PDB file of C-alpha atoms in Angstrom:
ATOM      1  CA  MET A 254      34.122 -17.718  39.557  1.00 47.00           C
ATOM      2  CA  THR A 255      32.607 -14.291  37.999  1.00 51.00           C
ATOM      3  CA  ALA A 256      30.160 -12.583  40.011  1.00 45.00           C
ATOM      4  CA  ALA A 257      27.813 -14.601  38.316  1.00 53.00           C
ATOM      5  CA  GLY A 258      28.825 -17.678  39.012  1.00 56.00           C
ATOM      6  CA  THR A 259      30.658 -18.633  36.155  1.00 61.00           C
ATOM      7  CA  PRO A 260      34.440 -19.780  36.166  1.00 65.00           C
ATOM      8  CA  ALA A 261      36.287 -16.956  35.176  1.00 65.00           C
ATOM      9  CA  GLY A 262      38.855 -19.047  32.498  1.00 73.00           C
ATOM     10  CA  LEU A 263      35.716 -20.413  30.371  1.00 76.00           C
ATOM     11  CA  ALA A 264      35.557 -17.985  28.087  1.00 76.00           C
ATOM     12  CA  PRO A 265      38.888 -17.942  26.470  1.00 81.00           C
ATOM     13  CA  VAL A 266      38.297 -22.288  26.575  1.00 76.00           C
ATOM     14  CA  LEU A 267      34.355 -21.508  24.444  1.00 76.00           C
ATOM     15  CA  LYS A 268      36.304 -19.111  22.545  1.00 76.00           C
ATOM     16  CA  ALA A 269      39.099 -21.355  21.247  1.00 76.00           C
ATOM     17  CA  LEU A 270      36.410 -25.019  20.872  1.00 74.00           C
ATOM     18  CA  GLY A 271      34.820 -22.403  18.288  1.00 75.00           C
ATOM     19  CA  LEU A 272      31.259 -22.301  20.758  1.00 77.00           C
ATOM     20  CA  SER A 273      32.055 -19.138  22.063  1.00 74.00           C
ATOM     21  CA  GLY A 274      27.839 -18.149  22.124  1.00 76.00           C
ATOM     22  CA  ILE A 275      27.374 -20.879  24.446  1.00 80.00           C
ATOM     23  CA  LEU A 276      27.832 -17.722  26.386  1.00 77.00           C
ATOM     24  CA  ASP A 277      25.660 -15.168  24.964  1.00 78.00           C
ATOM     25  CA  THR A 278      22.778 -18.386  27.463  1.00 78.00           C
ATOM     26  CA  LEU A 279      25.087 -19.716  29.704  1.00 78.00           C
ATOM     27  CA  GLU A 280      23.850 -17.123  32.897  1.00 80.00           C
ATOM     28  CA  ALA A 281      19.886 -18.230  31.894  1.00 80.00           C
ATOM     29  CA  ARG A 282      20.899 -21.916  31.741  1.00 78.00           C
ATOM     30  CA  LEU A 283      22.821 -21.538  35.002  1.00 78.00           C
ATOM     31  CA  ALA A 284      20.297 -20.458  36.220  1.00 81.00           C
ATOM     32  CA  GLU A 285      17.676 -23.119  35.529  1.00 80.00           C
ATOM     33  CA  ALA A 286      20.188 -25.681  36.388  1.00 79.00           C
ATOM     34  CA  ARG A 287      20.165 -24.386  40.222  1.00 80.00           C
ATOM     35  CA  ALA A 288      16.064 -23.947  40.094  1.00 81.00           C
ATOM     36  CA  GLY A 289      16.566 -27.415  39.818  1.00 76.00           C
ATOM     37  CA  THR A 290      14.522 -27.804  36.219  1.00 80.00           C
ATOM     38  CA  LEU A 291      18.018 -28.837  34.277  1.00 77.00           C
ATOM     39  CA  GLY A 292      19.485 -31.410  34.903  1.00 77.00           C
ATOM     40  CA  HIS A 293      22.849 -32.418  34.047  1.00 77.00           C
ATOM     41  CA  ALA A 294      22.167 -33.759  31.096  1.00 82.00           C
ATOM     42  CA  GLU A 295      19.450 -31.822  30.059  1.00 82.00           C
ATOM     43  CA  PHE A 296      22.223 -28.332  31.357  1.00 78.00           C
ATOM     44  CA  LEU A 297      24.210 -29.463  28.263  1.00 79.00           C
ATOM     45  CA  GLN A 298      22.160 -30.089  26.022  1.00 82.00           C
ATOM     46  CA  VAL A 299      20.345 -27.250  25.751  1.00 79.00           C
ATOM     47  CA  LEU A 300      24.049 -25.336  26.001  1.00 80.00           C
ATOM     48  CA  CYS A 301      24.190 -26.966  22.592  1.00 81.00           C
ATOM     49  CA  GLU A 302      20.702 -27.141  21.054  1.00 80.00           C
ATOM     50  CA  ASP A 303      21.244 -23.090  22.030  1.00 80.00           C
ATOM     51  CA  GLU A 304      24.526 -22.960  20.127  1.00 80.00           C
ATOM     52  CA  LEU A 305      22.578 -24.845  16.849  1.00 82.00           C
ATOM     53  CA  ALA A 306      20.277 -22.168  17.093  1.00 79.00           C
ATOM     54  CA  ARG A 307      22.324 -19.413  17.132  1.00 85.00           C
ATOM     55  CA  ARG A 308      24.290 -21.503  14.381  1.00 82.00           C
ATOM     56  CA  ASP A 309      21.147 -20.789  12.177  1.00 85.00           C
ATOM     57  CA  ALA A 310      20.998 -18.017  12.856  1.00 86.00           C
ATOM     58  CA  ALA A 311      24.650 -16.932  11.146  1.00 88.00           C
ATOM     59  CA  LYS A 312      23.972 -19.086   8.799  1.00 92.00           C
ATOM     60  CA  ILE A 313      20.477 -17.496   7.873  1.00 93.00           C
ATOM     61  CA  THR A 314      21.998 -14.345   8.058  1.00 94.00           C
ATOM     62  CA  ARG A 315      24.934 -13.890   5.838  1.00 96.00           C
ATOM     63  CA  ARG A 316      22.554 -15.856   3.181  1.00 96.00           C
ATOM     64  CA  ILE A 317      20.177 -13.486   3.106  1.00 96.00           C
ATOM     65  CA  ARG A 318      23.541 -10.567   2.389  1.00 96.00           C
ATOM     66  CA  ALA A 319      24.951 -12.498   0.201  1.00 95.00           C
ATOM     67  CA  ALA A 320      21.871 -12.336  -1.774  1.00 96.00           C
ATOM     68  CA  ARG A 321      22.211  -9.002  -2.180  1.00 95.00           C
ATOM     69  CA  PHE A 322      18.007  -8.223  -2.833  1.00 95.00           C
ATOM     70  CA  PRO A 323      16.640  -4.663  -3.336  1.00 91.00           C
ATOM     71  CA  GLY A 324      15.237  -4.502   0.665  1.00 86.00           C
ATOM     72  CA  GLN A 325      13.476  -6.518   3.431  1.00 85.00           C
ATOM     73  CA  ALA A 326      11.196  -8.398   1.399  1.00 88.00           C
ATOM     74  CA  THR A 327       9.504 -11.156   3.251  1.00 92.00           C
ATOM     75  CA  LEU A 328       5.544 -13.096   2.434  1.00 91.00           C
ATOM     76  CA  GLU A 329       4.573 -11.890   5.776  1.00 90.00           C
ATOM     77  CA  ASP A 330       4.801  -7.453   5.558  1.00 87.00           C
ATOM     78  CA  PHE A 331       3.342  -8.756   2.050  1.00 87.00           C
ATOM     79  CA  ASP A 332      -0.653  -7.308   2.113  1.00 86.00           C
ATOM     80  CA  PHE A 333      -2.205  -9.573  -0.078  1.00 86.00           C
ATOM     81  CA  GLY A 334      -5.783  -8.047   1.064  1.00 85.00           C
ATOM     82  CA  TYR A 335      -4.610  -5.038  -1.109  1.00 85.00           C
ATOM     83  CA  ASN A 336      -5.335  -6.269  -4.194  1.00 84.00           C
ATOM     84  CA  PRO A 337      -7.474  -9.035  -4.173  1.00 86.00           C
ATOM     85  CA  LYS A 338      -6.483 -10.209  -7.718  1.00 87.00           C
ATOM     86  CA  LEU A 339      -3.107 -11.394  -6.841  1.00 90.00           C
ATOM     87  CA  PRO A 340      -2.952 -15.407  -6.876  1.00 92.00           C
ATOM     88  CA  ALA A 341      -2.507 -15.197  -2.730  1.00 92.00           C
ATOM     89  CA  ALA A 342      -3.121 -19.644  -3.127  1.00 94.00           C
ATOM     90  CA  GLN A 343      -0.739 -20.027  -5.902  1.00 95.00           C
ATOM     91  CA  ILE A 344       1.681 -17.991  -4.118  1.00 95.00           C
ATOM     92  CA  ARG A 345       1.245 -19.875  -0.538  1.00 94.00           C
ATOM     93  CA  ASP A 346       2.077 -23.115  -2.743  1.00 96.00           C
ATOM     94  CA  LEU A 347       5.148 -21.699  -4.598  1.00 97.00           C
ATOM     95  CA  ALA A 348       6.525 -20.493  -0.960  1.00 96.00           C
ATOM     96  CA  ARG A 349       6.114 -24.298   0.004  1.00 97.00           C
ATOM     97  CA  LEU A 350       9.602 -24.122  -2.325  1.00 97.00           C
ATOM     98  CA  GLU A 351       9.155 -27.713  -3.373  1.00 97.00           C
ATOM     99  CA  PHE A 352       9.491 -26.239  -6.492  1.00 96.00           C
ATOM    100  CA  ILE A 353      13.598 -25.476  -6.318  1.00 97.00           C
ATOM    101  CA  ALA A 354      14.427 -29.370  -5.480  1.00 96.00           C
ATOM    102  CA  ALA A 355      11.870 -29.960  -8.914  1.00 95.00           C
ATOM    103  CA  GLY A 356      14.746 -27.317 -10.723  1.00 95.00           C
ATOM    104  CA  GLU A 357      11.164 -25.041 -12.038  1.00 96.00           C
ATOM    105  CA  GLY A 358      11.132 -21.875 -12.459  1.00 96.00           C
ATOM    106  CA  ILE A 359       8.990 -18.923 -11.854  1.00 97.00           C
ATOM    107  CA  LEU A 360       7.813 -16.459 -13.786  1.00 97.00           C
ATOM    108  CA  ALA A 361       5.979 -13.314 -12.170  1.00 97.00           C
ATOM    109  CA  TYR A 362       4.892 -11.076 -14.972  1.00 97.00           C
ATOM    110  CA  GLY A 363       2.399  -8.326 -14.914  1.00 94.00           C
ATOM    111  CA  PRO A 364       2.068  -4.704 -14.946  1.00 93.00           C
ATOM    112  CA  VAL A 365       4.262  -1.736 -12.863  1.00 91.00           C
ATOM    113  CA  GLY A 366       3.826  -2.038  -9.114  1.00 88.00           C
ATOM    114  CA  VAL A 367       1.961  -4.957  -8.635  1.00 91.00           C
ATOM    115  CA  GLY A 368       4.102  -6.679  -6.311  1.00 90.00           C
ATOM    116  CA  LYS A 369       6.602  -8.679  -8.646  1.00 94.00           C
ATOM    117  CA  SER A 370       9.907  -7.606  -7.149  1.00 94.00           C
ATOM    118  CA  HIS A 371       8.620  -8.141  -3.944  1.00 93.00           C
ATOM    119  CA  LEU A 372       7.606 -11.499  -4.918  1.00 95.00           C
ATOM    120  CA  ALA A 373      10.194 -12.467  -6.172  1.00 96.00           C
ATOM    121  CA  ALA A 374      12.769 -11.370  -2.866  1.00 96.00           C
ATOM    122  CA  ALA A 375      10.219 -13.113  -0.780  1.00 96.00           C
ATOM    123  CA  LEU A 376      10.323 -16.843  -2.328  1.00 97.00           C
ATOM    124  CA  GLY A 377      14.107 -16.017  -2.003  1.00 97.00           C
ATOM    125  CA  HIS A 378      14.231 -14.640   1.679  1.00 96.00           C
ATOM    126  CA  GLN A 379      11.855 -17.456   2.626  1.00 96.00           C
ATOM    127  CA  ALA A 380      14.684 -19.674   0.233  1.00 97.00           C
ATOM    128  CA  CYS A 381      17.744 -17.989   2.193  1.00 97.00           C
ATOM    129  CA  ARG A 382      15.624 -19.294   5.992  1.00 95.00           C
ATOM    130  CA  ARG A 383      15.588 -22.327   4.500  1.00 95.00           C
ATOM    131  CA  GLY A 384      18.646 -22.966   4.032  1.00 95.00           C
ATOM    132  CA  HIS A 385      19.370 -22.267   0.129  1.00 97.00           C
ATOM    133  CA  ASP A 386      22.056 -20.284  -1.430  1.00 97.00           C
ATOM    134  CA  VAL A 387      20.205 -17.191  -3.473  1.00 98.00           C
ATOM    135  CA  ALA A 388      21.491 -14.952  -6.127  1.00 98.00           C
ATOM    136  CA  PHE A 389      19.391 -11.751  -6.799  1.00 98.00           C
ATOM    137  CA  THR A 390      19.778  -9.854  -9.967  1.00 97.00           C
ATOM    138  CA  THR A 391      18.507  -7.416 -12.367  1.00 97.00           C
ATOM    139  CA  CYS A 392      18.590  -8.260 -15.800  1.00 97.00           C
ATOM    140  CA  SER A 393      20.385  -5.768 -17.344  1.00 97.00           C
ATOM    141  CA  ARG A 394      22.953  -6.284 -14.379  1.00 97.00           C
ATOM    142  CA  LEU A 395      23.314 -10.057 -15.404  1.00 97.00           C
ATOM    143  CA  LEU A 396      23.801  -8.770 -18.408  1.00 97.00           C
ATOM    144  CA  ALA A 397      26.826  -6.732 -17.817  1.00 97.00           C
ATOM    145  CA  GLU A 398      28.465  -8.884 -15.419  1.00 97.00           C
ATOM    146  CA  LEU A 399      28.567 -12.034 -18.542  1.00 97.00           C
ATOM    147  CA  ALA A 400      29.538  -9.401 -20.774  1.00 97.00           C
ATOM    148  CA  GLY A 401      32.875  -8.035 -18.484  1.00 96.00           C
ATOM    149  CA  GLY A 402      33.504 -12.331 -18.261  1.00 96.00           C
ATOM    150  CA  HIS A 403      34.537 -11.440 -22.173  1.00 96.00           C
ATOM    151  CA  ALA A 404      36.122  -8.736 -22.151  1.00 92.00           C
ATOM    152  CA  ASP A 405      39.038 -10.882 -18.927  1.00 95.00           C
ATOM    153  CA  ARG A 406      37.978 -14.115 -19.810  1.00 95.00           C
ATOM    154  CA  SER A 407      36.313 -14.947 -16.779  1.00 97.00           C
ATOM    155  CA  PHE A 408      33.438 -15.502 -18.779  1.00 97.00           C
ATOM    156  CA  GLU A 409      33.341 -19.146 -17.735  1.00 96.00           C
ATOM    157  CA  ALA A 410      34.160 -18.893 -14.205  1.00 96.00           C
ATOM    158  CA  ARG A 411      31.079 -16.769 -14.585  1.00 97.00           C
ATOM    159  CA  VAL A 412      28.738 -17.900 -15.939  1.00 96.00           C
ATOM    160  CA  ARG A 413      29.596 -21.037 -13.124  1.00 95.00           C
ATOM    161  CA  LYS A 414      29.533 -18.744  -9.684  1.00 95.00           C
ATOM    162  CA  LEU A 415      25.741 -17.592 -11.125  1.00 96.00           C
ATOM    163  CA  ALA A 416      24.855 -21.468 -11.679  1.00 95.00           C
ATOM    164  CA  ARG A 417      25.998 -22.298  -8.617  1.00 95.00           C
ATOM    165  CA  PRO A 418      23.461 -20.844  -6.397  1.00 97.00           C
ATOM    166  CA  ALA A 419      19.923 -23.051  -5.437  1.00 97.00           C
ATOM    167  CA  VAL A 420      18.149 -19.692  -6.193  1.00 98.00           C
ATOM    168  CA  LEU A 421      18.660 -16.679  -9.148  1.00 98.00           C
ATOM    169  CA  ILE A 422      16.004 -14.004  -9.252  1.00 98.00           C
ATOM    170  CA  VAL A 423      16.474 -11.972 -12.310  1.00 98.00           C
ATOM    171  CA  ASP A 424      14.227  -8.960 -11.970  1.00 97.00           C
ATOM    172  CA  ASP A 425      13.284  -7.263 -15.098  1.00 97.00           C
ATOM    173  CA  PHE A 426      13.233  -9.459 -17.613  1.00 97.00           C
ATOM    174  CA  ALA A 427      12.536  -8.763 -21.121  1.00 95.00           C
ATOM    175  CA  MET A 428      12.448  -4.613 -20.561  1.00 95.00           C
ATOM    176  CA  ARG A 429      14.210  -4.289 -23.914  1.00 95.00           C
ATOM    177  CA  GLU A 430      15.558  -5.888 -26.959  1.00 96.00           C
ATOM    178  CA  PHE A 431      18.739  -8.002 -26.604  1.00 97.00           C
ATOM    179  CA  THR A 432      21.488  -7.978 -27.835  1.00 97.00           C
ATOM    180  CA  ALA A 433      22.917 -11.324 -30.526  1.00 97.00           C
ATOM    181  CA  ALA A 434      26.269 -11.397 -28.095  1.00 97.00           C
ATOM    182  CA  GLN A 435      23.474 -10.903 -24.900  1.00 97.00           C
ATOM    183  CA  ALA A 436      20.756 -13.686 -26.029  1.00 97.00           C
ATOM    184  CA  ASP A 437      24.153 -16.108 -26.474  1.00 96.00           C
ATOM    185  CA  ASP A 438      25.350 -15.643 -22.911  1.00 97.00           C
ATOM    186  CA  LEU A 439      22.632 -16.634 -21.334  1.00 96.00           C
ATOM    187  CA  TYR A 440      21.756 -19.145 -23.264  1.00 95.00           C
ATOM    188  CA  GLU A 441      24.948 -20.344 -22.040  1.00 95.00           C
ATOM    189  CA  LEU A 442      24.017 -19.701 -18.358  1.00 96.00           C
ATOM    190  CA  LEU A 443      20.223 -20.318 -18.548  1.00 93.00           C
ATOM    191  CA  THR A 444      21.002 -24.500 -20.479  1.00 89.00           C
ATOM    192  CA  GLU A 445      23.640 -24.422 -16.763  1.00 90.00           C
ATOM    193  CA  ARG A 446      20.557 -24.290 -14.456  1.00 90.00           C
ATOM    194  CA  ILE A 447      17.043 -24.680 -16.604  1.00 90.00           C
ATOM    195  CA  GLY A 448      15.490 -27.887 -15.458  1.00 84.00           C
ATOM    196  CA  ARG A 449      18.652 -29.193 -12.480  1.00 91.00           C
ATOM    197  CA  PRO A 450      16.973 -30.675  -9.505  1.00 94.00           C
ATOM    198  CA  GLY A 451      17.671 -28.016  -6.802  1.00 95.00           C
ATOM    199  CA  ARG A 452      18.432 -25.166  -9.474  1.00 96.00           C
ATOM    200  CA  SER A 453      15.627 -22.640  -9.837  1.00 97.00           C
ATOM    201  CA  LEU A 454      14.360 -19.507 -11.619  1.00 97.00           C
ATOM    202  CA  ILE A 455      13.005 -16.797 -11.008  1.00 98.00           C
ATOM    203  CA  LEU A 456      12.076 -13.842 -13.137  1.00 98.00           C
ATOM    204  CA  THR A 457       9.822 -11.309 -12.438  1.00 98.00           C
ATOM    205  CA  SER A 458       8.440  -8.655 -16.100  1.00 97.00           C
ATOM    206  CA  ASN A 459       6.514  -6.111 -17.438  1.00 96.00           C
ATOM    207  CA  ARG A 460       6.128  -7.884 -20.547  1.00 96.00           C
ATOM    208  CA  SER A 461       3.609 -11.600 -20.901  1.00 95.00           C
ATOM    209  CA  PRO A 462       5.919 -14.624 -21.989  1.00 95.00           C
ATOM    210  CA  ALA A 463       4.558 -14.402 -25.314  1.00 94.00           C
ATOM    211  CA  ASP A 464       5.802 -11.219 -26.084  1.00 96.00           C
ATOM    212  CA  TRP A 465       9.488 -12.080 -25.261  1.00 96.00           C
ATOM    213  CA  TYR A 466      10.675 -14.188 -28.330  1.00 96.00           C
ATOM    214  CA  PRO A 467      10.339 -10.458 -30.829  1.00 96.00           C
ATOM    215  CA  LEU A 468      13.090  -9.772 -28.445  1.00 97.00           C
ATOM    216  CA  PHE A 469      15.795 -12.077 -29.644  1.00 96.00           C
ATOM    217  CA  PRO A 470      17.483 -11.360 -32.381  1.00 96.00           C
ATOM    218  CA  ASN A 471      17.835 -14.085 -33.674  1.00 95.00           C
ATOM    219  CA  ALA A 472      14.868 -16.648 -33.737  1.00 95.00           C
ATOM    220  CA  VAL A 473      16.336 -19.896 -33.451  1.00 95.00           C
ATOM    221  CA  VAL A 474      17.976 -18.578 -29.776  1.00 94.00           C
ATOM    222  CA  GLY A 475      15.571 -16.964 -28.164  1.00 95.00           C
ATOM    223  CA  GLU A 476      12.799 -19.804 -28.735  1.00 95.00           C
ATOM    224  CA  SER A 477      15.920 -22.789 -27.529  1.00 93.00           C
ATOM    225  CA  ILE A 478      15.618 -20.668 -24.553  1.00 94.00           C
ATOM    226  CA  LEU A 479      12.140 -19.241 -24.363  1.00 95.00           C
ATOM    227  CA  ASP A 480      10.543 -22.563 -25.526  1.00 94.00           C
ATOM    228  CA  ARG A 481      12.804 -24.404 -22.014  1.00 92.00           C
ATOM    229  CA  VAL A 482      12.584 -21.518 -19.851  1.00 95.00           C
ATOM    230  CA  LEU A 483       8.456 -21.593 -20.130  1.00 95.00           C
ATOM    231  CA  ASN A 484       7.788 -25.118 -20.366  1.00 95.00           C
ATOM    232  CA  THR A 485       9.778 -25.366 -16.565  1.00 94.00           C
ATOM    233  CA  SER A 486       8.167 -23.168 -15.185  1.00 96.00           C
ATOM    234  CA  HIS A 487       5.074 -22.121 -13.388  1.00 97.00           C
ATOM    235  CA  HIS A 488       3.685 -19.072 -14.955  1.00 97.00           C
ATOM    236  CA  LEU A 489       2.781 -16.089 -12.261  1.00 95.00           C
ATOM    237  CA  LEU A 490       0.220 -13.882 -13.662  1.00 95.00           C
ATOM    238  CA  LEU A 491      -0.089 -10.766 -11.289  1.00 93.00           C
ATOM    239  CA  GLU A 492      -2.821  -8.290 -11.734  1.00 90.00           C
ATOM    240  CA  GLY A 493      -4.548  -5.702 -10.525  1.00 84.00           C
ATOM    241  CA  LYS A 494      -3.702  -2.477  -8.514  1.00 82.00           C
ATOM    242  CA  SER A 495      -0.806  -0.596  -8.549  1.00 83.00           C
ATOM    243  CA  TYR A 496       0.991  -0.390  -4.088  1.00 79.00           C
ATOM    244  CA  ARG A 497       3.435   1.773  -5.977  1.00 72.00           C
ATOM    245  CA  PRO A 498       1.256   4.809  -4.701  1.00 61.00           C
ATOM    246  CA  ARG A 499       1.426   2.686  -0.603  1.00 53.00           C
ATOM    247  CA  ARG A 500       5.419   3.364  -1.361  1.00 53.00           C
ATOM    248  CA  ARG A 501       4.959  -0.455  -0.995  1.00 51.00           C
ATOM    249  CA  PRO A 502       3.163  -4.354  -0.138  1.00 55.00           C
ATOM    250  CA  GLY A 503       2.831  -4.377   3.688  1.00 58.00           C
ATOM    251  CA  ARG A 504       3.579  -0.634   4.341  1.00 55.00           C
ATOM    252  CA  PRO A 505       0.838   1.682   4.639  1.00 54.00           C
ATOM    253  CA  GLY A 506       2.544   5.311   2.086  1.00 48.00           C
ATOM    254  CA  PRO A 507       1.601   8.720   3.183  1.00 46.00           C
ATOM    255  CA  GLY A 508      -1.777  10.006   2.183  1.00 44.00           C
ATOM    256  CA  PRO A 509      -2.621  12.571   0.074  1.00 44.00           C
ATOM    257  CA  ALA A 510      -1.002  15.180  -0.152  1.00 42.00           C
ATOM    258  CA  ALA A 511      -3.471  18.739   1.483  1.00 38.00           C
ATOM    259  CA  PRO A 512      -4.150  20.586  -1.521  1.00 41.00           C
ATOM    260  CA  ARG A 513      -2.245  23.892  -1.573  1.00 38.00           C
ATOM    261  CA  PRO A 514      -3.819  27.208  -0.569  1.00 39.00           C
ATOM    262  CA  PRO A 515      -4.942  30.021  -3.217  1.00 37.00           C
TER     263      PRO A 515
END
């Protein structure tokens, strides 16, 4: 026995069974049992519940890490009060994540600094906590990833990988004109995702969706992509004051710099 009363040989047994996390709460649960607040069956049950909670937390951590969010953006730390023009009720409805099962997307657009990227990442973070796999990328990185598949003949494999997550977030969409090859690559990827139950696409852009069409060199390809995207997505127009002077939503930035002495 250890000094605390835990059998010395228990740790290697739990490790062999893949239950070593139980050791994190074992002493506390033993204390409850000795105090008479837990019966034998209850003692075993709470230990198993502790292990399940630990595993769930580890899975969430892995999903968040795999998503590659640009920062720790969550809805809890978003300052809705700073910008009353934001559609807070619509955002909170979307945070229920029902759009994922429905195979619907989200288009968040508006001027620079109003919190589009933060909200997109926050919804992705929420999805990770609810058990969904998420991938976050910028439009430029996405296009480069797809283009690289032509060079090493892995294009189809890359499309399948990007089509797999429940939520694909593409930040800074439509910042510049697409080449014909980029438009074709987007078409191949988005046709694998758009409108499919359990698959959702979140796009952020500084441009209104109506201004995306001229960015495609082939109008037929552009309309084929955008008509499906626009008709299967929730439109989230974000306007109002920029958060940039305060560094980021939820965190007050430094005040104005003091004037230099003459």
